[in-house]
Coordinates of C-alpha atoms in Angstrom, one line a residue:
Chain A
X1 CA 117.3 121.3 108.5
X2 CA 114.3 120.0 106.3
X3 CA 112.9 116.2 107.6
X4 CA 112.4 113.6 105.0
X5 CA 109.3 112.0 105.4
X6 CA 108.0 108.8 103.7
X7 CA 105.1 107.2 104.1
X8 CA 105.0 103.6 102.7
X9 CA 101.4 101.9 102.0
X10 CA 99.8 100.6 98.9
X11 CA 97.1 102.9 98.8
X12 CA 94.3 101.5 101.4
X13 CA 92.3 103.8 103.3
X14 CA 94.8 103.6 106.3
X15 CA 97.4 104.8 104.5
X16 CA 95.5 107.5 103.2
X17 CA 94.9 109.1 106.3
X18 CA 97.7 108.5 107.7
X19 CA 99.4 110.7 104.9
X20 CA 96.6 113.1 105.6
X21 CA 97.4 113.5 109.5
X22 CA 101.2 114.0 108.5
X23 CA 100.6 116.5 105.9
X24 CA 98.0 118.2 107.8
X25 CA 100.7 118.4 111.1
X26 CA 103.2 119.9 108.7
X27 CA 101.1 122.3 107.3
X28 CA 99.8 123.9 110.7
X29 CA 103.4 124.1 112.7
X30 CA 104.7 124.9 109.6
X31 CA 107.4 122.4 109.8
X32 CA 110.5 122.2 107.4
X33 CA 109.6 118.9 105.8
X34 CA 109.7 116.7 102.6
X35 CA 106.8 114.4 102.4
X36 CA 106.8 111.5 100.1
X37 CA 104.5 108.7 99.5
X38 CA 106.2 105.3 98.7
X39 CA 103.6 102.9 97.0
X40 CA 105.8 100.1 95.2
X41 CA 105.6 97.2 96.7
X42 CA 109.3 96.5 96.6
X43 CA 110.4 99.6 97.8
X44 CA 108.3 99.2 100.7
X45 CA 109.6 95.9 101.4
X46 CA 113.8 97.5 102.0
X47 CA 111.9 98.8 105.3
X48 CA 111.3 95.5 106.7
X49 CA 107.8 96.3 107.7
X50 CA 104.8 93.8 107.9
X51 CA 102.2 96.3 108.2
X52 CA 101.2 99.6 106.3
X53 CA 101.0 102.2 106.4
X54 CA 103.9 103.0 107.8
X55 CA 106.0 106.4 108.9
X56 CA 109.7 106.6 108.1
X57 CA 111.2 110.2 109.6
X58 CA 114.5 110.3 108.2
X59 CA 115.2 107.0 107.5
X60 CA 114.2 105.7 110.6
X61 CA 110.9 103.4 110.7
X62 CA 108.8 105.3 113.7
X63 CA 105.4 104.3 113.4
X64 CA 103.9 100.9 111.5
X65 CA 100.3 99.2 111.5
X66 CA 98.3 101.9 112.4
X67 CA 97.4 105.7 111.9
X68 CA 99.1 108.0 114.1
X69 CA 97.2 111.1 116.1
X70 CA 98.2 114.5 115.3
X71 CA 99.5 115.2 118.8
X72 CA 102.2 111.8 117.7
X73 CA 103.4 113.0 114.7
X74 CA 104.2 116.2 115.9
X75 CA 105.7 114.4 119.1
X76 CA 108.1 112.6 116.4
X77 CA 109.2 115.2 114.3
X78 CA 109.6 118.6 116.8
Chain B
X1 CA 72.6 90.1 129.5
X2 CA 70.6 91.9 127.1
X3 CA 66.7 91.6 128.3
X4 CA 66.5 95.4 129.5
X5 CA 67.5 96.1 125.8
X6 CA 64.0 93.9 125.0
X7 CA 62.7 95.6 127.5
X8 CA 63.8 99.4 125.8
X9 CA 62.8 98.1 122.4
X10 CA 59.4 96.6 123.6
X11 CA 58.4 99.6 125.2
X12 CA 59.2 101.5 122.6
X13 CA 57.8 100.2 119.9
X14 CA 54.5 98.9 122.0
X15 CA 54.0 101.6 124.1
X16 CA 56.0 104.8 123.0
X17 CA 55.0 104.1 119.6
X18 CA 51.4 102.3 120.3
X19 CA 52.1 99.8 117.9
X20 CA 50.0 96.4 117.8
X21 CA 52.9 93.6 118.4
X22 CA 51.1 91.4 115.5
X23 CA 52.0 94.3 112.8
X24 CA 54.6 93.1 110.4
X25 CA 56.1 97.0 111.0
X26 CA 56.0 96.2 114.5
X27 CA 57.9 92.7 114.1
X28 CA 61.1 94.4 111.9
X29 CA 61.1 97.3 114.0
X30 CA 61.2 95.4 117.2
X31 CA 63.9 93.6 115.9
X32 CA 65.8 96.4 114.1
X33 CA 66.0 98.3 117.7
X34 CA 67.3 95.6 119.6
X35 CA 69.8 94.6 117.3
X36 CA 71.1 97.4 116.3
X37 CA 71.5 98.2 120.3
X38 CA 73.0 95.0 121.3
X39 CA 74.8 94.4 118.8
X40 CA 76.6 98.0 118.7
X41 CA 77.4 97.0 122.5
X42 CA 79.2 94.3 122.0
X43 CA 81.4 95.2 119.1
X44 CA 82.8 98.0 121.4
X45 CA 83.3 95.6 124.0
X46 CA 85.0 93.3 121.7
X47 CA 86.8 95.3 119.1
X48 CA 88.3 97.1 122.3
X49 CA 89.6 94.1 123.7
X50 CA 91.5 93.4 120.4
X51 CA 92.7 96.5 120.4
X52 CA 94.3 95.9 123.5
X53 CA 95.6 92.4 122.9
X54 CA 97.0 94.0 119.3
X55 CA 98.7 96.6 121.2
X56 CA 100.4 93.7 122.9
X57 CA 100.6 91.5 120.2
X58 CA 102.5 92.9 117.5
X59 CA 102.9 91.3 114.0
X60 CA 106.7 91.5 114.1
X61 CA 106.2 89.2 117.2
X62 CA 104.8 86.9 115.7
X63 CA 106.8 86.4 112.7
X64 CA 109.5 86.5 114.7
X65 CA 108.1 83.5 116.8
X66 CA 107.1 81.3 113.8
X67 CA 110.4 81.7 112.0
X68 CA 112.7 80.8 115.0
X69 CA 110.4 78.1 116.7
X70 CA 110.6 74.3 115.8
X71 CA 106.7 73.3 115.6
X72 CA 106.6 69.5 114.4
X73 CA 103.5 70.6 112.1
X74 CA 102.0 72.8 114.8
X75 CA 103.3 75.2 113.1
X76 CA 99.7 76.0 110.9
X77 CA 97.8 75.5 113.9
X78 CA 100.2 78.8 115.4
X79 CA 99.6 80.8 112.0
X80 CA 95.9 79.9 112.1
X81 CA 95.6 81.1 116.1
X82 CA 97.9 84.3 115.4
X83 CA 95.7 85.0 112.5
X84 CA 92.6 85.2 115.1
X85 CA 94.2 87.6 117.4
X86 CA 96.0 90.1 114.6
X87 CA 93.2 91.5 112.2
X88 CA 95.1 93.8 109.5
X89 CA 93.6 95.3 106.8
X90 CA 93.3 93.5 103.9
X91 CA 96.0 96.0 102.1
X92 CA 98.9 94.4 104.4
X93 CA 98.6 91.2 102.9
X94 CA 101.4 92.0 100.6
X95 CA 104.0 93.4 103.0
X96 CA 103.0 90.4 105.4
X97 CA 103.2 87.9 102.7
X98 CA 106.7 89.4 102.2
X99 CA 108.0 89.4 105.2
X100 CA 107.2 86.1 105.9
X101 CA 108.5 84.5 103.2
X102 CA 111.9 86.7 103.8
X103 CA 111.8 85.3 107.2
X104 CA 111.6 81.8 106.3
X105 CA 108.6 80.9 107.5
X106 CA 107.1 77.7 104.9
X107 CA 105.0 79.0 102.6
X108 CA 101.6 76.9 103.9
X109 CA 102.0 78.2 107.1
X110 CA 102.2 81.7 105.8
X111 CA 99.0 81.3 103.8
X112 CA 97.6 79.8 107.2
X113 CA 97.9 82.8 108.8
X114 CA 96.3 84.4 105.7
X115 CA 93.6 82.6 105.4
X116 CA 92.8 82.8 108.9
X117 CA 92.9 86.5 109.7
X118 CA 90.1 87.8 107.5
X119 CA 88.1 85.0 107.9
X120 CA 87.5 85.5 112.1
X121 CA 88.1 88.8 112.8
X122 CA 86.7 90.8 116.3
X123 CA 84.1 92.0 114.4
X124 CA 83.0 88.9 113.4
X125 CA 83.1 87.6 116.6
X126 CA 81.2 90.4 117.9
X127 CA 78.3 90.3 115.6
X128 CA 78.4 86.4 115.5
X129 CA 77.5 86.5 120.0
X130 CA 75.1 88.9 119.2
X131 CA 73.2 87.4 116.6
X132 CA 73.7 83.6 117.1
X133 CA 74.9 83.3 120.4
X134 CA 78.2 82.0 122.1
X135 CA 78.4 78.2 121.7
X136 CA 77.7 79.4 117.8
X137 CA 80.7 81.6 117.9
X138 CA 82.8 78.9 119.4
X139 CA 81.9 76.8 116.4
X140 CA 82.7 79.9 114.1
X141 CA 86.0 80.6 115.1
X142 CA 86.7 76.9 115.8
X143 CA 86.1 76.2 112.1
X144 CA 87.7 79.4 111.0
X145 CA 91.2 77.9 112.4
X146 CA 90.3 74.7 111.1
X147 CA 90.2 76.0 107.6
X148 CA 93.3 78.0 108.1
X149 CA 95.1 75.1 109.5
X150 CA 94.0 72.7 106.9
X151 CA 94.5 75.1 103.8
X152 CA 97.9 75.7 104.8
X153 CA 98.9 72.1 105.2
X154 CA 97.3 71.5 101.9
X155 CA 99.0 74.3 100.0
X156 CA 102.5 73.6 101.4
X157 CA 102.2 70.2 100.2
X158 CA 101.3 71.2 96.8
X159 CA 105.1 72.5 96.7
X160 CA 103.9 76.1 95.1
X161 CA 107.0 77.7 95.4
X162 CA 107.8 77.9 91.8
X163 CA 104.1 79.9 91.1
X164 CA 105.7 83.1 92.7
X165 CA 106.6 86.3 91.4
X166 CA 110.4 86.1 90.0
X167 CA 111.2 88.9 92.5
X168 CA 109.7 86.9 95.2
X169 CA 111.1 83.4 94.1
X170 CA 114.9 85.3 94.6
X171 CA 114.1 86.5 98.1
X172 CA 112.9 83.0 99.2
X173 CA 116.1 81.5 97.5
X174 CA 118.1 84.5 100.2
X175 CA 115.2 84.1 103.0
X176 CA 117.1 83.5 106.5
X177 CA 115.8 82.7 110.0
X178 CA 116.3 86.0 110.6
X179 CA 115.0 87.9 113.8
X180 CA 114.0 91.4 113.4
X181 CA 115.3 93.3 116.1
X182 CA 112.1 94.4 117.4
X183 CA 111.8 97.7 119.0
X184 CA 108.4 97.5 121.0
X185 CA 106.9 100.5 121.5
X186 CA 108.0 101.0 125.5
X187 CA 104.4 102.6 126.6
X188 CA 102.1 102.0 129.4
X189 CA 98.3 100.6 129.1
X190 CA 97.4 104.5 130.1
X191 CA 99.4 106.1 127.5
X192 CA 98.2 102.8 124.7
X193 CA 94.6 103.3 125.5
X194 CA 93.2 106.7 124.2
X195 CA 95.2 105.2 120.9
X196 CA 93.2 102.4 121.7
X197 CA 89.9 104.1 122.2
X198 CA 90.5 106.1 119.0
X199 CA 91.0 103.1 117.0
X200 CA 88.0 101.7 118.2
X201 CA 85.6 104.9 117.6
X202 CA 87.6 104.6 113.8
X203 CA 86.5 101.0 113.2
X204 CA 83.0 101.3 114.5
X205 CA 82.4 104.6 112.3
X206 CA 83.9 102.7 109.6
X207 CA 81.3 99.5 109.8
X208 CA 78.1 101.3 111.8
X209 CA 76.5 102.7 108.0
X210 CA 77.0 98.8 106.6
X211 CA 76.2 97.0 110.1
X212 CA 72.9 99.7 110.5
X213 CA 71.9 98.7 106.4
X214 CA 72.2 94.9 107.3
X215 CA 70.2 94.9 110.4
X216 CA 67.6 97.4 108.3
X217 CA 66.9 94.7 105.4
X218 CA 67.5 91.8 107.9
X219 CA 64.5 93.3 110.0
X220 CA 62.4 94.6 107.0
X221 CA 63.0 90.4 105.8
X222 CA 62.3 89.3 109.7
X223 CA 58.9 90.9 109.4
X224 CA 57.8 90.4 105.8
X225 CA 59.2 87.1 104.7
X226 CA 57.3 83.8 106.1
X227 CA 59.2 81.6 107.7
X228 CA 60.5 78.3 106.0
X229 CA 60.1 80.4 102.8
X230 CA 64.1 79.4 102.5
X231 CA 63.9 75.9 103.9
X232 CA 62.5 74.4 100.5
X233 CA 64.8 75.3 98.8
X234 CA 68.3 75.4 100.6
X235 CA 67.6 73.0 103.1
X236 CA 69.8 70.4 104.1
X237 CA 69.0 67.6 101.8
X238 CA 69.8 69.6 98.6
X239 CA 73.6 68.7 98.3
X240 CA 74.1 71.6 96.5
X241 CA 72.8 74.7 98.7
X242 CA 76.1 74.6 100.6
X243 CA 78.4 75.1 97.2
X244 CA 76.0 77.2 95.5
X245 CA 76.0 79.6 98.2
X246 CA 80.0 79.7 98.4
X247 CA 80.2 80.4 95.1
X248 CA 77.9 83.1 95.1
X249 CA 79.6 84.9 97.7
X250 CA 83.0 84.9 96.3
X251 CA 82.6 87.8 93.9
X252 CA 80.2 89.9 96.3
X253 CA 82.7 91.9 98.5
X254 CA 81.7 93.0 101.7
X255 CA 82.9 92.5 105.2
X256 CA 81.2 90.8 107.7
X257 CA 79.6 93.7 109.4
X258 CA 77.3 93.9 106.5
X259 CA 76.3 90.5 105.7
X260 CA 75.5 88.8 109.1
X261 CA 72.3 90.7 109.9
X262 CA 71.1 89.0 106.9
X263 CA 72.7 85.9 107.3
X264 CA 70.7 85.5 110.9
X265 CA 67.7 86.0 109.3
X266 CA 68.3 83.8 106.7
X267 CA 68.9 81.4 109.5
X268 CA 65.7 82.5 111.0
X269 CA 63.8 81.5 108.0
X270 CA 64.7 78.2 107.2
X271 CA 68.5 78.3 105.9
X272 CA 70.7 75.5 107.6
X273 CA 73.1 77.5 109.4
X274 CA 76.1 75.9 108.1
X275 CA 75.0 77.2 104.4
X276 CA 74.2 80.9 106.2
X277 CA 78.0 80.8 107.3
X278 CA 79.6 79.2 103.9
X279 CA 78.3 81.8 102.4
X280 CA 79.7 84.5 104.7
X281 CA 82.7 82.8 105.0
X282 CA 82.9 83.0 100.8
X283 CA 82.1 86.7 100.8
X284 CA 84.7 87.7 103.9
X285 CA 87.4 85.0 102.7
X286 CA 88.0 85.5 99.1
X287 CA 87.5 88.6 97.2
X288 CA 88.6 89.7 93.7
X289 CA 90.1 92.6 95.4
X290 CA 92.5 90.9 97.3
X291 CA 93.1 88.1 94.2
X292 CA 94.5 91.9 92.6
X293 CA 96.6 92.8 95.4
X294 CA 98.1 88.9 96.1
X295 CA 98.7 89.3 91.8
X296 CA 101.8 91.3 92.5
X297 CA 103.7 88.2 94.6
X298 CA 101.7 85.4 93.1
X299 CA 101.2 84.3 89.6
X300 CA 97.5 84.0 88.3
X301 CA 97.8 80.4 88.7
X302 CA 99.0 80.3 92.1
X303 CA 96.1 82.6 93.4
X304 CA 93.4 80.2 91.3
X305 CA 95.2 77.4 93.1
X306 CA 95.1 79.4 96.9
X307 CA 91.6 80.2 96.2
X308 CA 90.5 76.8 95.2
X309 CA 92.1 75.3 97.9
X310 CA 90.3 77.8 100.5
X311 CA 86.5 77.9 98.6
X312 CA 86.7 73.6 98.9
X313 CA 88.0 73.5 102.3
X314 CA 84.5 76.5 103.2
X315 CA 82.1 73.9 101.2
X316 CA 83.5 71.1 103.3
X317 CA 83.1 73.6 106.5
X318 CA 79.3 74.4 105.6
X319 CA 78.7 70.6 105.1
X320 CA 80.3 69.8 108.7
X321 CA 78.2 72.3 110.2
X322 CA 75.2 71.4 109.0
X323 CA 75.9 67.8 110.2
X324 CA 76.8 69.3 113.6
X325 CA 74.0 71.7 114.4

């Protein structure tokens, strides 16, 4: 079953590399996923989060505030 | 705490080197090895300890706190201190703006806490010991939550909540003391402190090239420029040195790990240091970049209003400390 992934920020460098690590995990283990980046501000804000960037794995807020290692992501979505 | 790094940078400029100590070369690179040393210690020492009171301190926390507490007008003085404690970067204003204003939480005391939280942030704090020394610091961060504090009583009385964005102006009208069922990340201080660590290395890498630069031109301007070159011009009896230098630091954008190498030797020259630290405080505080971001909750005139607010309340900050020091 393919995971939806969205990552929410605005665009700062943060988010950037967060969406980096996540499509770079995908890529290696070759995981079934969807990856979308969510930069409108009021879409962001249905998530209830204060910080970006944030992870969302299948509609379920997993990581917020901060960039995630590579051995995390793939921790959350295996 | 730091003489051996005197020590290193003496014998290596004077002895390794066989420099005379009377060169002008000698002088700036004295001073750019020392600083750059010490001053690279203490932001690891410093930015790590934020990490680790960040891990423990999380945002929602605090949200969660200022929306379901009672304060009797303490309430500012809680944003202002949070805001010390819970750097974010500077492209979370929006979401944190949001959320607070969903939550409830008065609209001053939410532009406390922004005000606050670029203004004194660890790495601030950790180039501010190293270059100026603790009681220094103390005063910095001391006049940092002042301003926060202040700013956000004066905006909330200014009744601004008909300057927001429409879309923002219907979720205040639906805001609720809400509290966030927060789901803390259940790990131990082992498993949060490679994370830690890692964040750390990232922030450092990120500011080392600007902090490197600063302490290059501030040691180039610590050998080369005579002292009290400054003083006759920006000294403490001109009126307007303090203003001047606010508003010429509002449009520069930089953060602090840039400009404080220069402000210190600015100080070291003659500049009253309550000027040197109006004028960081302009260029860390208030950017045009942030003025775009805060344009998609605020109206233009609401962010002229928050930014005048904040550059009068630095101007009256640079004035106090020039009275004080």
């Amino acid at each position: 079953m393919s995971v939806a992934i969205k990552i929410l920020g605005t665009g700062c460098p943060k988010c950037q590399s967060m969406t980096q690590v996540v499509k770079e995990v995908v890529a290696e283990k070759q995981i079934d996923a969807q990856i979308e980046k969510v930069e409108d501000i009021e879409e962001i804000m249905k998530y209830n989060v204060l910080s970006t960037p944030a992870m969302v794995v299948n509609d379920t807020i997993k990581i917020k505030g901060r960039v995630p290692s590579k051995d995390e992501v793939l921790a959350l979505l295996s | 705490m730091f003489e051996w790094v005197q020590h290193l940078a003496d014998w290596l400029v004077y002895q390794a080197l066989n420099l005379n100590p009377n060169q002008h070369l000698a002088a700036a690179l004295n001073f750019f090895i020392y600083d750059t040393i010490k001053i690279i210690i203490l932001l690891v020492l410093v930015i790590f300890l934020m990490g680790v009171v960040n891990s423990y301190f999380p945002i929602d926390k605090v949200k969660n706190y200022l929306s379901r507490k009672k304060l009797y007008g303490s309430e500012y003085l809680m944003a202002s201190l949070f805001g010390v404690v819970t750097p974010f970067c500077s492209c979370s204003s929006v979401p944190l703006f949001i959320g607070f204003v969903k939550g409830g939480i008065p609209l001053g005391v939410t532009f406390s806490f922004l005000i606050t939280s670029p203004l004194v942030n660890e790495v601030a704090i950790g180039l501010f010991v190293g270059l100026f020394g603790l009681k220094t610091t103390l005063i910095y961060i001391l006049s940092g939550v002042l301003l926060g504090t202040l700013s956000g009583a004066i905006l909330q009385s200014l009744k601004l909540e008909s300057y927001l964005s429409p879309w923002v102006k219907e979720l205040l009208s639906n805001a609720q003391r809400e509290q966030d069922i927060f789901q803390s990340e259940d790990q131990s201080l082992k498993n949060r402190l490679p994370i830690i660590w890692a964040e750390v290395r990232k922030v450092l890498g990120g500011i080392l090239p600007y902090v490197i630069f600063g302490i290059a031109i501030g040691g180039l301007m610590h050998g080369y420029i005579p002292e009290g070159l400054f003083e006759r011009y920006m000294n403490k009896e001109n009126l307007f040195a303090v203003p001047i230098a606010t508003l010429v630091a509002i449009p520069m954008y930089s953060n602090a790990s840039g400009i404080l190498p220069v402000v210190q030797v600015l100080v070291s020259k003659g500049i009253p240091l309550g000027t040197a630290i109006a004028f960081m405080m302009g260029v860390v505080g208030l950017s045009l970049p942030e003025a775009m971001l805060l344009k998609k909750v605020m109206t233009v005139k609401l962010i002229a209003i928050f930014f005048g607010v904040v550059t009068l309340c630095i101007i009256l900050s640079g004035y106090l400390f020039n009275l004080l020091l």
